[in-house]
Amino acid sequence: MDDEVSTTPPAATPPRALATEAVHAGRDDLASLGLHAPPIDLSTTYPSYDSRAEAMRIDAFAATGARPDGPPVYARLDNPTTGRFETALARLEGAESAVAFASGMAALSAVLLARAGQGLRHVVAVRPLYGCSDHLLGAGLLGTEVTWTDPAGIADAIRPDTGLVMIETPANPTLAEIDIRAVAHACGTVPLLVDNTFATPVLQRPLEEGARIVLHSATKYLGGHGDVMGGVVACDEEFAAVLRQVRFATGGVLHPLAGYLLLRGLSTLPVRVRAASASAAELVRRLTADPRVARVHYPRIGGAMVSFEVYGDPHRVIAGVRLITPAVSLGSVDSLIQHPASISHRIVEEGDRRASGVGDRLLRMSVGLEDVEDLWADLCQALSDGPVPPARKADQPVRASAGR
């Protein structure tokens, strides 16, 4: 029975390329089960006729946070389908373990609660972050206190009760980049959490640069089709055990059907990211040369996210697209565009928002898998709906901005 089979890959599995891991990680035992596609276990509870043994397993989980051996006990504690996704994502990020949650914000909340439970309530963070991450830290909703700083000020901002340093690179929505290795060095013994949602392990693996925790809104590129919500944290097994205990206590579990869809999404992740990145790079080239565009932001590592500032009314661009979907979120096979100051970062105080580069004329586009010529035609007609921009002097060309 699948429930009795560990989803951990055999220890003898040799190193494999990322594209191979994306297809096979979390599925290593399928052939021995006589299966080709991963099964979906939708059970909320599991029968056990040995209540004494069950009590011992529950006590062991309460003491260690390790995944129970043998069949599952209760879906809030563990699920075989979700476990396959966790195994696969850990392999892609080069981590010992991964713990999945109902959303990216549930995942971040679990990290903050885990550190606060150890008496480490202070967080050092660099803006910009995703707007709801910014709000969660700044509002102190989980009893945490945040110090905002730039990367150069991280070491000085760390206190004895600092439990975490958090950065997002490339950042949402400005696509500013941060030197992960340099920040990890500045952190000393304090764990560095990197939100890797935009880059995915296809473009960067923060653990290899010294980060200790990697966060994903799995809703985005990991799922890749705009039809599943989830979050996941990749880290060492010691911290993963604490996260499992927090997840069990708070109930922020990933539904097994979502775990199945996320595992399926990982199999095409490298192909999707690279194809969309190629189109994004071409759109950046054209937007940079367009006189209606004031500035283009695109990270050095590439990727499928593009941000740009327009001379005209950004709301008219949003209203003018026909092929591109005007919607929040990102990472889907279809292209999305949104106005961060109105939606994703609306919850951030206006002064802080502007100071971190999220201006009122900034648009954020998630490039999908459509033909680049069709995407450009749609952008062109949407930009034409706006007012005529001021003439630009010959010595003041628009430039793509990489990093801060």
Coordinates of C-alpha atoms in Angstrom, one line a residue:
M1 CA 0.0 0.0 0.0
D2 CA 1.3 3.4 -1.0
D3 CA 0.7 4.8 2.5
E4 CA 3.3 2.4 3.9
V5 CA 6.1 3.5 1.5
S6 CA 8.5 6.2 2.4
T7 CA 8.7 9.0 -0.2
T8 CA 12.3 9.7 0.6
P9 CA 14.5 8.8 -2.4
P10 CA 17.0 5.9 -1.9
A11 CA 20.2 6.9 -0.3
A12 CA 22.1 5.5 -3.3
T13 CA 20.5 7.8 -5.8
P14 CA 23.3 9.5 -7.7
P15 CA 23.5 13.2 -8.3
R16 CA 21.2 14.2 -11.1
A17 CA 20.7 17.3 -13.3
L18 CA 17.9 19.7 -12.3
A19 CA 15.8 18.8 -15.3
T20 CA 16.0 15.1 -14.3
E21 CA 15.2 15.8 -10.7
A22 CA 12.2 17.9 -11.7
V23 CA 10.8 14.8 -13.5
H24 CA 11.8 12.0 -11.1
A25 CA 12.2 13.4 -7.6
G26 CA 9.4 12.3 -5.3
R27 CA 8.5 9.5 -7.7
D28 CA 11.5 7.1 -7.2
D29 CA 9.4 4.3 -5.7
L30 CA 6.6 4.3 -8.3
A31 CA 8.0 1.5 -10.4
S32 CA 8.3 -0.8 -7.4
L33 CA 4.7 -0.1 -6.6
G34 CA 3.7 -1.0 -10.2
L35 CA 2.6 2.6 -10.9
H36 CA 3.6 5.3 -13.4
A37 CA 1.6 8.3 -12.1
P38 CA 1.8 9.3 -8.5
P39 CA -1.3 8.3 -6.5
I40 CA -3.5 10.8 -4.7
D41 CA -4.3 9.9 -1.1
L42 CA -7.4 12.0 0.0
S43 CA -7.9 10.3 3.3
T44 CA -8.4 12.6 6.3
T45 CA -7.8 9.8 8.8
Y46 CA -6.3 6.3 8.8
P47 CA -7.4 3.1 10.7
S48 CA -5.2 1.7 13.4
Y49 CA -6.1 -1.3 15.6
D50 CA -3.1 -0.9 17.9
S51 CA -3.9 2.2 19.9
R52 CA -0.9 1.8 22.2
A53 CA 1.5 1.8 19.3
E54 CA -0.4 4.8 17.8
A55 CA 0.0 6.7 21.1
M56 CA 3.8 6.0 20.9
R57 CA 4.0 7.3 17.4
I58 CA 2.1 10.5 18.3
D59 CA 4.3 11.0 21.4
A60 CA 7.4 10.6 19.1
F61 CA 6.1 13.3 16.7
A62 CA 5.3 15.6 19.6
A63 CA 8.9 15.2 20.9
T64 CA 10.8 15.3 17.6
G65 CA 8.6 16.6 14.8
A66 CA 9.9 13.9 12.5
R67 CA 7.6 12.4 10.0
P68 CA 6.0 9.2 11.5
D69 CA 7.3 5.9 10.2
G70 CA 4.7 3.5 8.8
P71 CA 1.2 4.5 7.6
P72 CA -0.1 8.0 8.3
V73 CA -2.0 8.8 11.4
Y74 CA -4.1 11.9 10.5
A75 CA -4.0 14.2 7.5
R76 CA -3.1 17.3 9.5
L77 CA 0.1 15.5 10.7
D78 CA 1.2 14.0 7.4
N79 CA 0.0 12.9 4.0
P80 CA 1.8 10.7 1.5
T81 CA 0.9 12.7 -1.6
T82 CA 2.0 16.0 0.0
G83 CA 5.1 14.2 1.2
R84 CA 6.1 13.4 -2.4
F85 CA 6.0 17.1 -3.3
E86 CA 8.0 18.0 -0.3
T87 CA 10.7 15.4 -1.2
A88 CA 10.9 16.7 -4.8
L89 CA 11.1 20.4 -3.8
A90 CA 13.8 19.6 -1.3
R91 CA 15.8 17.8 -4.0
L92 CA 15.4 20.7 -6.4
E93 CA 16.6 23.3 -3.8
G94 CA 19.4 21.1 -2.5
A95 CA 17.9 20.9 1.0
E96 CA 17.6 18.1 3.5
S97 CA 13.9 18.6 3.9
A98 CA 10.9 20.7 2.9
V99 CA 7.6 21.3 4.6
A100 CA 4.5 22.3 2.6
F101 CA 1.7 24.6 3.7
A102 CA -1.7 25.8 2.5
S103 CA -0.2 29.0 1.1
G104 CA 3.0 31.0 0.9
M105 CA 1.8 33.2 3.7
A106 CA 1.0 30.2 5.9
A107 CA 4.5 29.0 5.2
L108 CA 6.0 32.4 6.3
S109 CA 3.8 32.5 9.3
A110 CA 5.0 29.0 10.4
V111 CA 8.6 30.2 10.1
L112 CA 8.0 33.2 12.3
L113 CA 6.0 31.2 14.8
A114 CA 8.8 28.6 15.0
R115 CA 11.4 31.2 15.7
A116 CA 9.2 33.2 18.1
G117 CA 8.5 29.9 20.0
Q118 CA 12.3 29.8 20.7
G119 CA 12.2 33.3 22.1
L120 CA 13.5 34.9 18.9
R121 CA 10.9 37.4 17.9
H122 CA 13.0 40.0 16.2
V123 CA 13.3 40.0 12.4
V124 CA 15.7 42.0 10.2
A125 CA 14.3 42.5 6.7
V126 CA 15.1 44.2 3.4
R127 CA 12.4 45.9 1.3
P128 CA 10.8 45.4 -1.0
L129 CA 9.1 42.2 -0.1
Y130 CA 5.8 40.9 -1.3
G131 CA 3.2 43.3 0.1
C132 CA 1.5 40.8 2.5
S133 CA 4.9 39.6 3.8
D134 CA 5.8 43.2 4.5
H135 CA 2.5 43.7 6.3
L136 CA 2.8 40.5 8.3
L137 CA 6.2 41.6 9.6
G138 CA 5.4 45.3 10.1
A139 CA 2.0 44.8 11.8
G140 CA 3.4 42.5 14.4
L141 CA 0.4 40.2 13.9
L142 CA 2.4 37.2 15.2
G143 CA 4.1 39.0 18.0
T144 CA 7.2 39.7 16.0
E145 CA 9.2 42.9 15.7
V146 CA 10.9 44.0 12.5
T147 CA 13.8 46.2 11.7
W148 CA 13.9 47.4 8.1
T149 CA 17.3 48.0 6.6
D150 CA 19.3 47.9 3.4
P151 CA 21.7 45.0 2.8
A152 CA 24.7 46.9 4.0
G153 CA 23.0 47.5 7.4
I154 CA 22.0 43.9 8.2
A155 CA 25.0 43.1 10.5
D156 CA 24.4 46.3 12.6
A157 CA 20.6 45.6 12.9
I158 CA 21.0 42.1 14.4
R159 CA 20.2 41.8 18.1
P160 CA 20.5 39.0 20.6
D161 CA 16.8 38.2 20.1
T162 CA 17.0 38.2 16.3
G163 CA 15.6 35.0 15.0
L164 CA 15.6 35.6 11.2
V165 CA 16.9 37.8 8.4
M166 CA 14.6 37.9 5.4
I167 CA 15.2 39.0 1.9
E168 CA 13.4 38.5 -1.4
T169 CA 15.6 38.4 -4.5
P170 CA 14.7 39.2 -7.2
A171 CA 12.3 41.4 -5.2
N172 CA 8.6 41.7 -5.7
P173 CA 7.8 43.9 -7.7
T174 CA 10.9 45.9 -8.5
L175 CA 13.1 42.8 -9.4
A176 CA 15.9 44.3 -7.4
E177 CA 18.6 41.8 -6.7
I178 CA 20.6 41.2 -3.5
D179 CA 24.0 39.3 -3.2
I180 CA 22.8 36.3 -1.2
R181 CA 26.3 35.2 -0.3
A182 CA 27.3 38.6 1.1
V183 CA 24.1 38.9 3.1
A184 CA 24.5 35.3 4.5
H185 CA 28.0 36.3 5.7
A186 CA 26.6 39.4 7.4
C187 CA 24.0 37.3 9.2
G188 CA 26.6 35.4 11.2
T189 CA 24.7 32.7 13.1
V190 CA 21.3 34.1 12.4
P191 CA 19.4 32.1 9.8
L192 CA 18.9 33.9 6.4
L193 CA 15.5 33.3 4.8
V194 CA 15.4 33.9 1.0
D195 CA 12.0 34.2 -0.7
N196 CA 12.9 32.4 -4.0
T197 CA 9.4 32.6 -5.5
F198 CA 10.4 34.7 -8.5
A199 CA 13.7 32.9 -9.4
T200 CA 12.8 29.3 -8.5
P201 CA 15.6 26.7 -8.2
V202 CA 15.9 26.8 -12.0
L203 CA 17.6 30.2 -11.8
Q204 CA 19.1 30.2 -8.3
R205 CA 19.6 27.9 -5.3
P206 CA 20.0 30.1 -2.2
L207 CA 21.1 27.3 0.1
E208 CA 24.2 27.0 -2.0
E209 CA 24.9 30.7 -1.4
G210 CA 24.7 30.4 2.4
A211 CA 21.0 30.9 3.1
R212 CA 19.5 28.5 5.7
I213 CA 15.8 28.7 4.7
V214 CA 14.2 29.0 1.3
L215 CA 10.5 30.1 1.0
H216 CA 8.2 29.7 -2.0
S217 CA 4.7 30.7 -2.8
A218 CA 4.1 27.4 -4.5
T219 CA 1.0 29.0 -6.0
K220 CA 3.3 30.7 -8.6
Y221 CA 5.9 29.0 -10.7
L222 CA 6.0 25.7 -8.8
G223 CA 2.3 25.0 -9.7
G224 CA 2.6 27.0 -12.9
H225 CA -1.0 26.8 -14.1
G226 CA -2.9 29.2 -11.9
D227 CA -5.0 26.4 -10.4
V228 CA -3.4 25.5 -7.1
M229 CA -2.5 27.4 -3.9
G230 CA 0.3 26.4 -1.6
G231 CA 3.5 27.4 0.1
V232 CA 6.7 25.5 1.0
V233 CA 9.8 25.9 3.1
A234 CA 13.1 24.2 2.2
C235 CA 15.6 23.9 5.0
D236 CA 17.6 21.4 7.2
E237 CA 15.8 18.6 8.9
E238 CA 16.2 20.1 12.4
F239 CA 14.2 23.2 11.4
A240 CA 11.8 21.2 9.3
A241 CA 10.8 19.2 12.4
V242 CA 9.8 22.3 14.2
L243 CA 7.8 23.5 11.2
R244 CA 5.9 20.3 11.1
Q245 CA 4.9 20.7 14.7
V246 CA 3.8 24.3 14.0
R247 CA 1.8 23.1 11.0
F248 CA 0.1 20.4 13.0
A249 CA -0.8 22.8 15.8
T250 CA -2.0 25.6 13.6
G251 CA -3.6 23.6 10.8
G252 CA -2.0 25.3 7.8
V253 CA -1.7 22.1 5.9
L254 CA -1.5 21.7 2.2
H255 CA -4.4 19.7 0.7
P256 CA -3.3 16.4 -0.9
L257 CA -4.9 17.3 -4.2
A258 CA -2.8 20.5 -4.2
G259 CA 0.3 18.5 -3.3
Y260 CA -0.4 16.3 -6.3
L261 CA -0.8 19.3 -8.7
L262 CA 2.4 20.9 -7.3
L263 CA 4.3 17.7 -7.8
R264 CA 3.0 17.5 -11.4
G265 CA 3.9 21.2 -11.9
L266 CA 7.5 20.6 -10.8
S267 CA 8.0 18.2 -13.7
T268 CA 7.8 21.0 -16.3
L269 CA 9.2 23.8 -14.1
P270 CA 12.6 24.0 -15.9
V271 CA 11.0 24.0 -19.4
R272 CA 8.4 26.6 -18.4
V273 CA 10.8 29.0 -16.7
R274 CA 13.4 28.9 -19.5
A275 CA 10.8 29.3 -22.3
A276 CA 9.0 32.2 -20.5
S277 CA 12.4 33.8 -19.6
A278 CA 13.4 33.9 -23.3
S279 CA 10.2 35.7 -24.1
A280 CA 10.6 38.1 -21.2
A281 CA 14.1 39.0 -22.3
E282 CA 12.8 39.9 -25.8
L283 CA 10.0 42.0 -24.3
V284 CA 12.6 43.8 -22.2
R285 CA 14.6 44.6 -25.3
R286 CA 11.5 46.1 -27.0
L287 CA 10.1 47.9 -23.9
T288 CA 13.5 49.5 -23.3
A289 CA 13.4 51.0 -26.8
D290 CA 9.8 52.1 -26.6
P291 CA 9.4 55.9 -26.0
R292 CA 6.2 55.4 -24.0
V293 CA 8.2 53.5 -21.4
A294 CA 10.2 55.5 -18.8
R295 CA 12.1 52.6 -17.3
V296 CA 12.4 48.8 -17.4
H297 CA 13.4 46.6 -14.5
Y298 CA 14.8 43.2 -15.2
P299 CA 17.2 41.1 -13.1
R300 CA 20.7 40.0 -14.1
I301 CA 19.8 36.4 -13.5
G302 CA 16.9 36.6 -16.0
G303 CA 13.5 35.1 -15.4
A304 CA 10.0 35.6 -16.6
M305 CA 9.1 38.6 -14.5
V306 CA 9.3 42.1 -16.0
S307 CA 8.5 45.4 -14.4
F308 CA 8.3 48.7 -16.2
E309 CA 7.3 52.3 -15.5
V310 CA 5.2 54.2 -18.1
Y311 CA 4.9 57.9 -18.9
G312 CA 1.2 57.6 -19.3
D313 CA -1.6 56.4 -17.0
P314 CA -0.7 52.8 -15.9
H315 CA -4.4 52.1 -15.2
R316 CA -5.2 52.6 -18.8
V317 CA -2.6 50.0 -19.7
I318 CA -4.2 47.6 -17.3
A319 CA -7.6 48.3 -18.9
G320 CA -6.3 48.1 -22.4
V321 CA -4.8 44.6 -22.5
R322 CA -6.8 41.9 -24.3
L323 CA -4.5 38.8 -24.5
I324 CA -2.6 39.4 -21.3
T325 CA -4.7 38.9 -18.2
P326 CA -5.0 41.9 -15.9
A327 CA -4.8 40.0 -12.6
V328 CA -2.8 39.6 -9.4
S329 CA -0.4 36.6 -9.0
L330 CA 2.3 35.3 -11.4
G331 CA 4.1 32.3 -12.7
S332 CA 1.2 30.9 -14.7
V333 CA 1.5 29.5 -18.3
D334 CA -0.5 32.6 -19.4
S335 CA 0.8 36.1 -19.0
L336 CA -0.5 38.4 -16.2
I337 CA -0.1 42.1 -15.6
Q338 CA -0.9 44.2 -12.5
H339 CA -0.4 47.5 -10.9
P340 CA 1.5 46.8 -7.6
A341 CA 0.6 50.1 -5.9
S342 CA -3.1 49.2 -6.3
I343 CA -3.1 45.5 -5.6
S344 CA -0.1 43.4 -4.4
H345 CA 1.5 46.2 -2.4
R346 CA -1.5 48.3 -1.5
I347 CA -1.3 47.1 2.0
V348 CA 2.2 48.6 2.5
E349 CA 2.1 52.2 3.8
E350 CA 2.5 54.6 0.9
G351 CA 5.7 56.2 2.1
D352 CA 7.4 52.8 2.6
R353 CA 6.1 51.6 -0.7
R354 CA 7.5 54.5 -2.6
A355 CA 10.8 54.5 -0.7
S356 CA 11.3 50.9 -1.8
G357 CA 10.8 51.7 -5.5
V358 CA 7.2 50.8 -5.9
G359 CA 6.0 53.9 -7.6
D360 CA 2.5 54.8 -8.9
R361 CA 3.5 54.3 -12.6
L362 CA 5.1 50.9 -12.1
L363 CA 3.6 47.8 -13.8
R364 CA 4.5 44.2 -13.1
M365 CA 4.2 41.6 -15.8
S366 CA 4.5 37.8 -15.4
V367 CA 5.4 36.5 -18.9
G368 CA 3.8 33.3 -19.8
L369 CA 4.2 30.8 -22.7
E370 CA 2.3 32.7 -25.4
D371 CA 4.1 33.6 -28.6
V372 CA 6.2 36.7 -27.9
E373 CA 4.9 38.5 -31.0
D374 CA 1.3 38.2 -29.8
L375 CA 2.4 39.5 -26.3
W376 CA 4.2 42.4 -27.8
A377 CA 1.2 43.3 -30.1
D378 CA -1.1 43.3 -27.0
L379 CA 1.3 45.5 -25.0
C380 CA 1.7 47.9 -27.9
Q381 CA -2.0 48.5 -28.3
A382 CA -2.5 48.8 -24.6
L383 CA 0.4 51.4 -24.3
S384 CA -1.1 53.3 -27.2
D385 CA -4.3 53.9 -25.2
G386 CA -2.4 56.2 -22.9
P387 CA -1.4 59.8 -23.4
V388 CA 1.5 60.7 -25.6
P389 CA 4.7 60.7 -23.5
P390 CA 7.0 63.6 -23.4
A391 CA 9.7 63.7 -26.0
R392 CA 12.9 62.1 -24.7
K393 CA 16.3 63.7 -25.4
A394 CA 18.7 61.7 -27.5
D395 CA 21.1 61.5 -24.7
Q396 CA 18.5 60.2 -22.2
P397 CA 17.7 56.7 -23.5
V398 CA 15.5 54.3 -21.5
R399 CA 17.7 51.7 -19.8
A400 CA 16.8 48.3 -18.3
S401 CA 17.6 48.4 -14.7
A402 CA 19.2 45.3 -13.2
G403 CA 19.3 45.2 -9.4
R404 CA 18.9 48.1 -7.2

